[in-house]
Short mmCIF file of C-alpha atoms in Angstrom, two decimals:
data_model
loop_
_atom_site.label_atom_id
_atom_site.label_comp_id
_atom_site.label_asym_id
_atom_site.label_seq_id
_atom_site.Cartn_x
_atom_site.Cartn_y
_atom_site.Cartn_z
CA UNK A 1 0.04 -0.05 0.10
CA UNK A 2 1.33 2.91 -1.40
CA UNK A 3 0.97 6.87 1.42
CA UNK A 4 -1.18 7.94 -0.66
CA UNK A 5 -3.33 5.13 -0.23
CA UNK A 6 -3.05 4.92 3.29
CA UNK A 7 -3.93 9.03 4.86
CA UNK A 8 -7.00 7.65 3.08
CA UNK A 9 -7.70 4.57 4.05
CA UNK A 10 -6.30 7.30 7.98
CA UNK A 11 -8.72 9.84 6.97
CA UNK A 12 -12.06 7.24 6.50
CA UNK A 13 -10.98 6.31 9.69
CA UNK A 14 -11.13 9.48 11.39
CA UNK A 15 -14.33 10.59 9.63
CA UNK A 16 -16.03 7.41 10.72
CA UNK A 17 -14.99 8.07 14.42
CA UNK A 18 -16.25 11.09 14.53
CA UNK A 19 -19.28 10.11 12.42
CA UNK A 20 -19.50 7.97 15.78
CA UNK A 21 -19.14 10.20 18.65
CA UNK A 22 -21.04 13.00 17.01
CA UNK A 23 -24.86 8.79 17.13
CA UNK A 24 -23.46 8.27 21.01
CA UNK A 25 -24.17 12.36 21.74
CA UNK A 26 -27.37 12.32 19.64
CA UNK A 27 -29.69 13.19 22.30
CA UNK A 28 -32.59 10.94 22.97
CA UNK A 29 -35.45 11.75 21.78
CA UNK A 30 -38.37 13.34 23.92
CA UNK A 31 -41.67 12.64 23.15
CA UNK A 32 -44.09 14.62 24.44
CA UNK A 33 -47.33 14.73 26.07
CA UNK A 34 -50.41 16.46 26.76
CA UNK A 35 -52.63 17.47 29.87
CA UNK A 36 -55.67 15.71 29.94
CA UNK A 37 -56.83 16.00 33.63
CA UNK A 38 -55.78 18.05 36.79
CA UNK A 39 -57.18 17.31 40.71
CA UNK A 40 -56.13 19.12 42.88
CA UNK A 41 -52.47 18.51 43.14
CA UNK A 42 -52.39 15.67 40.78
CA UNK A 43 -51.79 15.90 37.36
CA UNK A 44 -52.46 13.14 34.39
CA UNK A 45 -51.03 12.79 30.97
CA UNK A 46 -51.16 10.47 28.00
CA UNK A 47 -48.44 10.84 25.25
CA UNK A 48 -45.41 10.42 27.10
CA UNK A 49 -43.12 7.96 29.02
CA UNK A 50 -41.15 8.68 32.20
CA UNK A 51 -40.07 6.55 35.19
CA UNK A 52 -41.12 6.99 38.54
CA UNK A 53 -39.47 10.10 39.69
CA UNK A 54 -38.61 12.23 36.45
CA UNK A 55 -38.82 16.27 36.26
CA UNK A 56 -41.20 16.85 33.61
CA UNK A 57 -41.97 20.51 32.47
CA UNK A 58 -45.76 20.95 31.79
CA UNK A 59 -45.65 24.54 29.63
CA UNK A 60 -48.89 26.22 29.56
CA UNK A 61 -50.93 28.53 26.65
CA UNK A 62 -49.23 31.22 28.03
CA UNK A 63 -45.81 30.49 28.08
CA UNK A 64 -45.24 29.34 32.26
CA UNK A 65 -43.56 26.84 32.11
CA UNK A 66 -43.91 25.00 35.63
CA UNK A 67 -41.92 21.95 37.24
CA UNK A 68 -43.19 18.65 38.22
CA UNK A 69 -42.52 14.70 39.40
CA UNK A 70 -43.11 12.31 38.16
CA UNK A 71 -45.04 10.09 41.28
CA UNK A 72 -47.64 7.21 39.93
CA UNK A 73 -48.99 5.54 36.62
CA UNK A 74 -52.54 3.49 35.69
CA UNK A 75 -51.08 2.07 32.21
CA UNK A 76 -50.68 4.90 29.20
CA UNK A 77 -51.52 7.59 31.92
CA UNK A 78 -48.73 9.05 33.99
CA UNK A 79 -49.90 10.69 36.94
CA UNK A 80 -47.58 14.45 38.17
CA UNK A 81 -47.67 16.55 41.58
CA UNK A 82 -45.62 20.21 41.00
CA UNK A 83 -42.75 21.40 43.30
CA UNK A 84 -44.51 25.03 42.77
CA UNK A 85 -47.83 26.96 42.58
CA UNK A 86 -48.92 26.28 38.80
CA UNK A 87 -51.44 28.73 37.18
CA UNK A 88 -52.43 29.16 33.62
CA UNK A 89 -52.66 25.19 33.17
CA UNK A 90 -55.04 23.91 30.78
CA UNK A 91 -56.36 21.29 28.66
CA UNK A 92 -53.65 19.88 26.56
CA UNK A 93 -50.87 21.78 27.84
CA UNK A 94 -48.27 20.33 26.70
CA UNK A 95 -45.72 17.59 28.69
CA UNK A 96 -41.97 17.47 27.73
CA UNK A 97 -40.52 14.34 30.15
CA UNK A 98 -36.24 16.16 30.81
CA UNK A 99 -34.66 12.75 31.61
CA UNK A 100 -33.89 15.06 34.72
CA UNK A 101 -33.44 13.80 37.96
CA UNK A 102 -33.46 15.96 41.84
CA UNK A 103 -30.28 16.92 42.37
CA UNK A 104 -28.86 19.43 44.61
CA UNK A 105 -25.93 21.23 44.52
CA UNK A 106 -23.38 21.13 47.36
CA UNK A 107 -20.24 22.50 49.07
CA UNK A 108 -18.55 24.04 52.30
CA UNK A 109 -19.50 27.20 51.22
CA UNK A 110 -23.99 25.99 52.44
CA UNK A 111 -23.27 26.45 56.00
CA UNK A 112 -24.57 29.65 57.72
CA UNK A 113 -27.22 29.24 54.77
CA UNK A 114 -31.25 29.40 54.67
CA UNK A 115 -32.85 27.26 51.45
CA UNK A 116 -35.64 25.68 50.17
CA UNK A 117 -36.68 22.28 49.22
CA UNK A 118 -34.94 22.84 45.48
CA UNK A 119 -32.17 24.16 47.07
CA UNK A 120 -33.00 27.65 45.84
CA UNK A 121 -31.73 29.97 48.24
CA UNK A 122 -34.01 32.43 50.69
CA UNK A 123 -31.49 34.38 53.00
CA UNK A 124 -30.84 36.60 50.38
CA UNK A 125 -27.36 36.23 50.34
CA UNK A 126 -27.26 35.12 46.30
CA UNK A 127 -26.09 31.83 44.62
CA UNK A 128 -24.67 28.78 46.60
CA UNK A 129 -21.30 28.30 44.66
CA UNK A 130 -20.61 24.65 44.28
CA UNK A 131 -18.76 22.15 41.80
CA UNK A 132 -20.51 18.74 43.55
CA UNK A 133 -24.08 18.01 43.90
CA UNK A 134 -26.51 14.86 45.79
CA UNK A 135 -29.27 13.49 45.00
CA UNK A 136 -33.03 13.17 47.03
CA UNK A 137 -32.55 9.66 47.33
CA UNK A 138 -29.18 9.27 48.98
CA UNK A 139 -27.40 6.70 48.85
CA UNK A 140 -28.14 2.73 50.74
CA UNK A 141 -25.28 1.75 53.86
CA UNK A 142 -24.83 -1.58 54.05
CA UNK A 143 -25.91 -2.52 57.56
CA UNK A 144 -22.58 -4.62 58.40
CA UNK A 145 -19.63 -1.41 57.81
CA UNK A 146 -21.46 0.69 59.90
CA UNK A 147 -19.73 1.59 63.00
CA UNK A 148 -21.14 1.00 66.30
CA UNK A 149 -22.76 3.62 67.86
CA UNK A 150 -20.08 3.42 71.28
CA UNK A 151 -19.59 7.67 71.98
CA UNK A 152 -21.31 10.37 73.73
CA UNK A 153 -22.60 12.95 71.84
CA UNK A 154 -22.74 16.24 74.48
CA UNK A 155 -26.17 18.82 73.40
CA UNK A 156 -25.69 20.80 76.09
CA UNK A 157 -29.18 19.98 77.24
CA UNK A 158 -28.44 18.92 81.71
CA UNK A 159 -32.14 16.31 81.91
CA UNK A 160 -30.54 14.74 78.50
CA UNK A 161 -27.24 14.00 78.83
CA UNK A 162 -27.31 12.36 82.41
CA UNK A 163 -30.12 10.40 82.55
CA UNK A 164 -30.82 9.65 78.47
CA UNK A 165 -26.88 9.94 76.58
CA UNK A 166 -26.91 10.38 73.02
CA UNK A 167 -24.43 8.82 71.23
CA UNK A 168 -23.40 9.83 67.40
CA UNK A 169 -25.43 8.09 65.34
CA UNK A 170 -28.22 7.40 67.47
CA UNK A 171 -32.01 8.85 65.39
CA UNK A 172 -34.22 10.03 68.29
CA UNK A 173 -37.86 10.89 68.42
CA UNK A 174 -38.48 14.00 70.17
CA UNK A 175 -42.73 12.98 70.93
CA UNK A 176 -44.61 16.84 71.72
CA UNK A 177 -48.02 18.01 71.16
CA UNK A 178 -48.30 21.36 69.93
CA UNK A 179 -46.79 24.73 71.81
CA UNK A 180 -45.00 22.43 74.56
CA UNK A 181 -41.28 23.70 73.77
CA UNK A 182 -40.10 21.43 71.03
CA UNK A 183 -38.87 24.43 69.02
CA UNK A 184 -36.98 25.68 72.16
CA UNK A 185 -34.92 22.33 73.19
CA UNK A 186 -33.88 22.03 69.28
CA UNK A 187 -32.85 25.79 69.58
CA UNK A 188 -31.15 25.40 72.75
CA UNK A 189 -29.40 21.51 70.81
CA UNK A 190 -28.13 22.54 68.29
CA UNK A 191 -26.66 26.43 69.97
CA UNK A 192 -25.14 23.68 72.71
CA UNK A 193 -24.19 20.63 71.02
CA UNK A 194 -20.75 19.65 70.32
CA UNK A 195 -21.39 18.34 66.60
CA UNK A 196 -18.55 19.79 63.55
CA UNK A 197 -22.25 21.13 61.62
CA UNK A 198 -25.81 20.55 62.39
CA UNK A 199 -28.84 20.47 59.73
CA UNK A 200 -32.57 21.82 60.22
CA UNK A 201 -35.23 20.50 58.78
CA UNK A 202 -38.34 23.11 59.05
CA UNK A 203 -41.01 20.35 57.57
CA UNK A 204 -44.24 21.76 56.86
CA UNK A 205 -44.48 25.06 59.68
CA UNK A 206 -45.72 28.01 59.77
CA UNK A 207 -43.56 30.36 57.03
CA UNK A 208 -43.48 32.34 60.42
CA UNK A 209 -41.30 29.79 62.51
CA UNK A 210 -38.38 29.91 59.29
CA UNK A 211 -37.66 33.02 60.69
CA UNK A 212 -38.09 33.44 63.46
CA UNK A 213 -35.95 29.30 64.49
CA UNK A 214 -33.66 31.17 62.76
CA UNK A 215 -33.15 35.38 64.65
CA UNK A 216 -34.89 34.37 67.66
CA UNK A 217 -33.70 30.71 68.62
CA UNK A 218 -30.79 29.73 66.28
CA UNK A 219 -29.64 33.13 66.38
CA UNK A 220 -26.14 34.33 65.26
CA UNK A 221 -23.70 31.72 67.27
CA UNK A 222 -25.25 28.27 66.77
CA UNK A 223 -26.33 29.35 62.55
CA UNK A 224 -22.05 29.81 61.62
CA UNK A 225 -22.11 26.07 61.47
CA UNK A 226 -25.77 24.81 60.21
CA UNK A 227 -27.60 24.62 57.38
CA UNK A 228 -31.33 25.04 57.65
CA UNK A 229 -34.08 24.19 55.29
CA UNK A 230 -37.06 25.23 55.00
CA UNK A 231 -40.65 23.46 52.86
CA UNK A 232 -43.23 25.27 55.58
CA UNK A 233 -46.62 24.65 54.62
CA UNK A 234 -47.35 25.95 52.21
CA UNK A 235 -45.00 24.94 49.43
CA UNK A 236 -46.62 21.11 47.98
CA UNK A 237 -47.02 17.87 49.24
CA UNK A 238 -43.71 17.11 47.57
CA UNK A 239 -41.70 20.03 48.40
CA UNK A 240 -42.29 18.82 51.47
CA UNK A 241 -40.50 15.74 50.91
CA UNK A 242 -38.09 16.81 48.84
CA UNK A 243 -36.89 19.21 51.65
CA UNK A 244 -36.97 16.06 54.05
CA UNK A 245 -34.87 14.82 51.59
CA UNK A 246 -33.03 17.27 50.79
CA UNK A 247 -32.30 18.00 54.78
CA UNK A 248 -30.68 13.48 55.00
CA UNK A 249 -28.91 14.86 51.66
CA UNK A 250 -27.06 17.50 53.25
CA UNK A 251 -26.36 15.49 55.83
CA UNK A 252 -24.74 12.73 54.87
CA UNK A 253 -22.92 15.84 52.59
CA UNK A 254 -21.01 16.56 55.27
CA UNK A 255 -20.89 13.19 57.22
CA UNK A 256 -18.77 11.32 53.85
CA UNK A 257 -16.28 14.23 54.81
CA UNK A 258 -15.67 12.83 58.17
CA UNK A 259 -18.00 14.73 59.79
CA UNK A 260 -19.27 14.75 63.23
CA UNK A 261 -23.02 15.99 61.79
CA UNK A 262 -26.66 16.27 63.55
CA UNK A 263 -29.91 16.61 61.85
CA UNK A 264 -32.59 18.20 63.92
CA UNK A 265 -35.71 18.02 61.46
CA UNK A 266 -39.30 19.00 62.64
CA UNK A 267 -40.74 17.22 62.24
CA UNK A 268 -41.33 13.87 61.00
CA UNK A 269 -44.88 13.38 61.44
CA UNK A 270 -45.82 17.17 58.63
CA UNK A 271 -43.69 14.31 56.67
CA UNK A 272 -46.29 11.57 56.55
CA UNK A 273 -48.50 14.03 55.57
CA UNK A 274 -47.32 15.48 52.62
CA UNK A 275 -46.85 11.21 51.89
CA UNK A 276 -50.45 10.42 52.61
CA UNK A 277 -51.72 13.91 50.24
CA UNK A 278 -50.01 12.00 47.34
CA UNK A 279 -50.34 8.97 48.08
CA UNK A 280 -54.71 9.33 47.91
CA UNK A 281 -54.18 11.40 45.95
CA UNK A 282 -53.05 9.02 42.98
CA UNK A 283 -55.41 6.09 44.41
CA UNK A 284 -53.61 4.73 46.86
CA UNK A 285 -55.56 3.11 49.74
CA UNK A 286 -56.14 4.13 52.88
CA UNK A 287 -55.11 2.09 56.15
CA UNK A 288 -54.74 3.05 58.93
CA UNK A 289 -56.46 5.77 60.31
CA UNK A 290 -56.57 7.61 56.84
CA UNK A 291 -52.23 6.77 56.52
CA UNK A 292 -51.99 4.50 53.26
CA UNK A 293 -49.05 2.07 53.99
CA UNK A 294 -46.94 3.96 50.86
CA UNK A 295 -46.27 5.94 54.17
CA UNK A 296 -45.24 3.17 55.86
CA UNK A 297 -42.62 2.23 53.68
CA UNK A 298 -41.43 5.99 53.88
CA UNK A 299 -41.04 6.40 56.44
CA UNK A 300 -38.23 4.07 57.54
CA UNK A 301 -36.20 4.46 54.10
CA UNK A 302 -35.64 8.39 55.25
CA UNK A 303 -34.96 7.99 58.77
CA UNK A 304 -32.49 4.67 58.03
CA UNK A 305 -30.34 7.78 56.49
CA UNK A 306 -29.16 8.86 59.32
CA UNK A 307 -26.81 7.72 61.56
CA UNK A 308 -22.56 6.35 61.40
CA UNK A 309 -21.71 5.83 57.96
CA UNK A 310 -18.77 2.77 57.30
CA UNK A 311 -15.47 2.62 59.50
CA UNK A 312 -13.74 5.50 58.37
CA UNK A 313 -16.54 8.35 58.02
CA UNK A 314 -18.09 10.95 59.74
CA UNK A 315 -21.47 10.44 62.03
CA UNK A 316 -25.08 11.79 61.49
CA UNK A 317 -26.49 12.68 65.11
CA UNK A 318 -31.21 12.61 64.09
CA UNK A 319 -33.79 13.63 66.56
CA UNK A 320 -37.09 13.96 64.70
CA UNK A 321 -39.89 16.09 65.84
CA UNK A 322 -43.62 13.52 65.97
CA UNK A 323 -45.91 15.80 67.13
CA UNK A 324 -49.09 13.38 69.46
CA UNK A 325 -52.46 14.83 67.81
CA UNK A 326 -54.34 15.54 70.60
CA UNK A 327 -51.44 14.51 72.99
CA UNK A 328 -52.15 10.80 71.69
CA UNK A 329 -48.68 8.83 72.19
CA UNK A 330 -50.71 6.59 70.21
CA UNK A 331 -51.73 8.47 67.06
CA UNK A 332 -50.44 5.46 63.64
CA UNK A 333 -46.43 7.96 63.18
CA UNK A 334 -46.37 7.70 66.22
CA UNK A 335 -46.74 4.95 67.25
CA UNK A 336 -44.88 3.63 64.25
CA UNK A 337 -41.19 6.78 65.10
CA UNK A 338 -40.84 4.74 68.04
CA UNK A 339 -40.66 1.24 66.06
CA UNK A 340 -38.17 2.88 64.34
CA UNK A 341 -36.33 5.21 65.55
CA UNK A 342 -32.90 4.71 68.70
CA UNK A 343 -35.43 6.09 71.04
CA UNK A 344 -37.12 8.85 72.33
CA UNK A 345 -37.91 11.53 74.60
CA UNK A 346 -41.30 12.76 75.42
CA UNK A 347 -42.43 16.49 76.19
CA UNK A 348 -45.87 16.40 78.13
CA UNK A 349 -48.88 19.62 78.39
CA UNK A 350 -48.95 18.93 81.59
CA UNK A 351 -44.50 20.31 82.73
CA UNK A 352 -45.03 23.21 80.26
CA UNK A 353 -48.79 23.80 82.21
CA UNK A 354 -46.72 23.98 84.73
CA UNK A 355 -44.20 26.16 84.39
CA UNK A 356 -41.23 23.42 84.05
CA UNK A 357 -38.81 23.96 80.57
CA UNK A 358 -37.83 21.30 79.04
CA UNK A 359 -40.55 20.18 79.78
CA UNK A 360 -39.74 16.42 79.34
CA UNK A 361 -41.10 13.16 81.33
CA UNK A 362 -38.42 11.94 82.52
CA UNK A 363 -40.44 8.73 82.65
CA UNK A 364 -41.78 7.79 79.26
CA UNK A 365 -38.92 8.80 77.92
CA UNK A 366 -36.08 6.33 76.97
CA UNK A 367 -32.49 5.63 75.23
CA UNK A 368 -32.23 2.19 73.47
CA UNK A 369 -28.40 3.43 73.59
CA UNK A 370 -27.53 4.40 76.15
CA UNK A 371 -26.48 0.95 78.04
CA UNK A 372 -23.96 0.81 75.37
CA UNK A 373 -21.10 3.90 75.33
CA UNK A 374 -21.97 5.59 79.56
CA UNK A 375 -20.13 3.88 81.91
CA UNK A 376 -21.78 1.73 84.80
CA UNK A 377 -21.55 3.79 87.40
CA UNK A 378 -23.73 6.57 85.07
CA UNK A 379 -26.47 3.73 84.50
CA UNK A 380 -26.81 3.44 88.13
CA UNK A 381 -27.45 6.95 88.77
CA UNK A 382 -29.53 7.48 85.85
CA UNK A 383 -31.32 4.08 87.43
CA UNK A 384 -31.32 5.66 91.66
CA UNK A 385 -32.85 9.25 89.90
CA UNK A 386 -36.01 7.65 87.59
CA UNK A 387 -36.74 5.53 91.16
CA UNK A 388 -36.64 8.94 94.11
CA UNK A 389 -39.05 10.72 91.06
CA UNK A 390 -41.43 7.41 90.45
CA UNK A 391 -41.55 7.24 93.51
CA UNK A 392 -42.92 10.29 94.38
CA UNK A 393 -45.39 10.72 90.97
CA UNK A 394 -46.78 8.06 92.10
CA UNK A 395 -47.98 9.23 96.02
CA UNK A 396 -48.20 12.77 94.18
CA UNK A 397 -52.40 12.64 94.91
CA UNK A 398 -51.64 12.06 98.40
CA UNK A 399 -48.70 14.69 99.40
CA UNK A 400 -50.76 17.26 97.90
CA UNK A 401 -54.20 15.98 99.87
CA UNK A 402 -51.83 15.94 103.75
CA UNK A 403 -52.66 12.69 103.88
CA UNK A 404 -48.54 11.33 103.42
CA UNK A 405 -47.58 10.88 106.85
CA UNK A 406 -42.94 10.97 107.31
CA UNK A 407 -41.47 7.21 108.73
CA UNK A 408 -43.86 4.50 107.18
CA UNK A 409 -42.29 3.81 104.22
CA UNK A 410 -38.37 4.24 103.48
CA UNK A 411 -37.94 5.02 100.18
CA UNK A 412 -40.99 7.85 99.44
CA UNK A 413 -38.98 10.18 102.98
CA UNK A 414 -36.03 9.85 101.21
CA UNK A 415 -38.26 11.07 97.73
CA UNK A 416 -40.07 13.33 99.15
CA UNK A 417 -36.73 15.33 100.81
CA UNK A 418 -34.60 14.96 97.68
CA UNK A 419 -37.99 15.99 95.22
CA UNK A 420 -37.30 19.80 94.70
CA UNK A 421 -33.28 18.66 94.09
CA UNK A 422 -34.78 15.80 90.60
CA UNK A 423 -37.45 18.39 89.29
CA UNK A 424 -34.68 21.46 89.58
CA UNK A 425 -32.11 19.13 88.15
CA UNK A 426 -34.80 18.31 85.34
CA UNK A 427 -35.47 22.09 83.96
CA UNK A 428 -32.60 24.27 82.28
CA UNK A 429 -33.26 27.94 81.27
CA UNK A 430 -32.58 27.97 77.22
CA UNK A 431 -29.91 30.20 77.38
CA UNK A 432 -27.86 28.51 79.61
CA UNK A 433 -25.54 25.19 78.57
CA UNK A 434 -24.45 21.92 80.35
CA UNK A 435 -22.18 19.92 79.32
CA UNK A 436 -21.78 16.09 79.64
CA UNK A 437 -19.62 16.18 82.21
CA UNK A 438 -20.86 18.48 84.88
CA UNK A 439 -24.37 16.96 83.98
CA UNK A 440 -22.98 13.39 85.27
CA UNK A 441 -21.49 15.86 87.92
CA UNK A 442 -24.72 17.31 88.97
CA UNK A 443 -26.17 14.63 88.44
CA UNK A 444 -24.15 12.27 90.54
CA UNK A 445 -23.94 14.62 94.38
CA UNK A 446 -27.90 14.60 94.00
CA UNK A 447 -28.39 11.01 94.26
CA UNK A 448 -25.51 10.03 95.90
CA UNK A 449 -25.59 12.86 99.02
CA UNK A 450 -28.01 10.50 101.06
CA UNK A 451 -24.88 7.95 100.85
CA UNK A 452 -22.37 10.54 101.14
CA UNK A 453 -23.82 11.83 104.25
CA UNK A 454 -24.04 8.35 105.79
CA UNK A 455 -20.66 7.58 104.85
CA UNK A 456 -19.29 11.25 106.43
CA UNK A 457 -21.35 10.28 110.44
CA UNK A 458 -19.92 6.42 109.50
CA UNK A 459 -16.43 8.02 109.94
CA UNK A 460 -17.41 10.60 112.37
CA UNK A 461 -18.31 7.92 114.59
CA UNK A 462 -15.46 6.30 114.16
CA UNK A 463 -12.61 8.64 115.01
CA UNK A 464 -15.08 8.99 118.21
CA UNK A 465 -14.86 5.37 118.81
CA UNK A 466 -11.60 5.37 118.35
CA UNK A 467 -10.62 8.06 120.80
CA UNK A 468 -12.10 6.15 123.50
#
């Protein structure tokens, strides 16, 4: 083969390579559909195909474009749910699959920022610079590769530190009715914790509370190392679900970088209610008190994303608030949450009404990981504290009406004597941080004071007998 033929062959090969590259880069053809039905917030479309979770553009005749996500299908019909308020839609509006799923850009610059469920800034500080994005669905971790919970996390609240010690990577529920101080307690933990990064998800709450929580409860100090994801009650159900998933994805991003993250989500109940709205709208039958089965499937999918990462990674310690409707602790969501969380802290209205803050009912609260992360003497002190407190509470009515007579029950006598100190221990000002070491030392001083007094008296008696 002469040089001319070689050059011609090489030219043909180069040309074929260019055509092959162009063929590989040819975008997939998207078939447009049309809108056929809109009931409430549910849209039905025909003529196009898209997987569940994919994003579609809904184009109104006036040119307005609304984003919607595929949430289900039936035969040739697609069910979509908008992620924002939509206006001007009419039958036969264009439905264009984009081939995308929701990914949100993240970086260290997101610290100190307030964003919505789609990752858009709400604080007026400009766009968030990032070269990396995270999926809302997160990633699965092999349970055999997770680090065990073996180290306590200081949350700065005396009652929790000493009596309900929380470990790094633990998932706790904060069970409360409305107006009993759960937001204040979350704010205290946000400001006082020793975690590296705090991620706050405000899901389905009143819009007014977002700014108040950031400015009054969280404060400038707490905001420096925090990210707030706000999807208030006036946003669409899908955006509320995205807000909870985004807050978890951001926490996963910082955990994978080796940070210890505190995730506070207010509330898990609003997340479940948003899923209920979507499921009922697309025809899923209700099962338990109006909640479809998919709600109880989505809860563990969200909660299990928190916790410790694999060996060498960081941790996500999560607190999920659960609203007990009508102060009913057997509400379906509250009952399901107790089963999938690593403990629960119960706030009661009776304590809040009496001015007892934080209104933690220590008898109904438990940390399932506490026995694995604290010393034996602290466990003993916590049990003694609860025995004293429980003994007094069981006889509270007798004491109130004056029927209690000292000397008849040694345990009750000790409980009555020590009760004021127990109540003082459980109360704490919202601007008063108490670290883990001081919390345990104070607990030990209260529950063992009687034994120390007996030891001191015995020592004095022994000295006197020795002199004689």
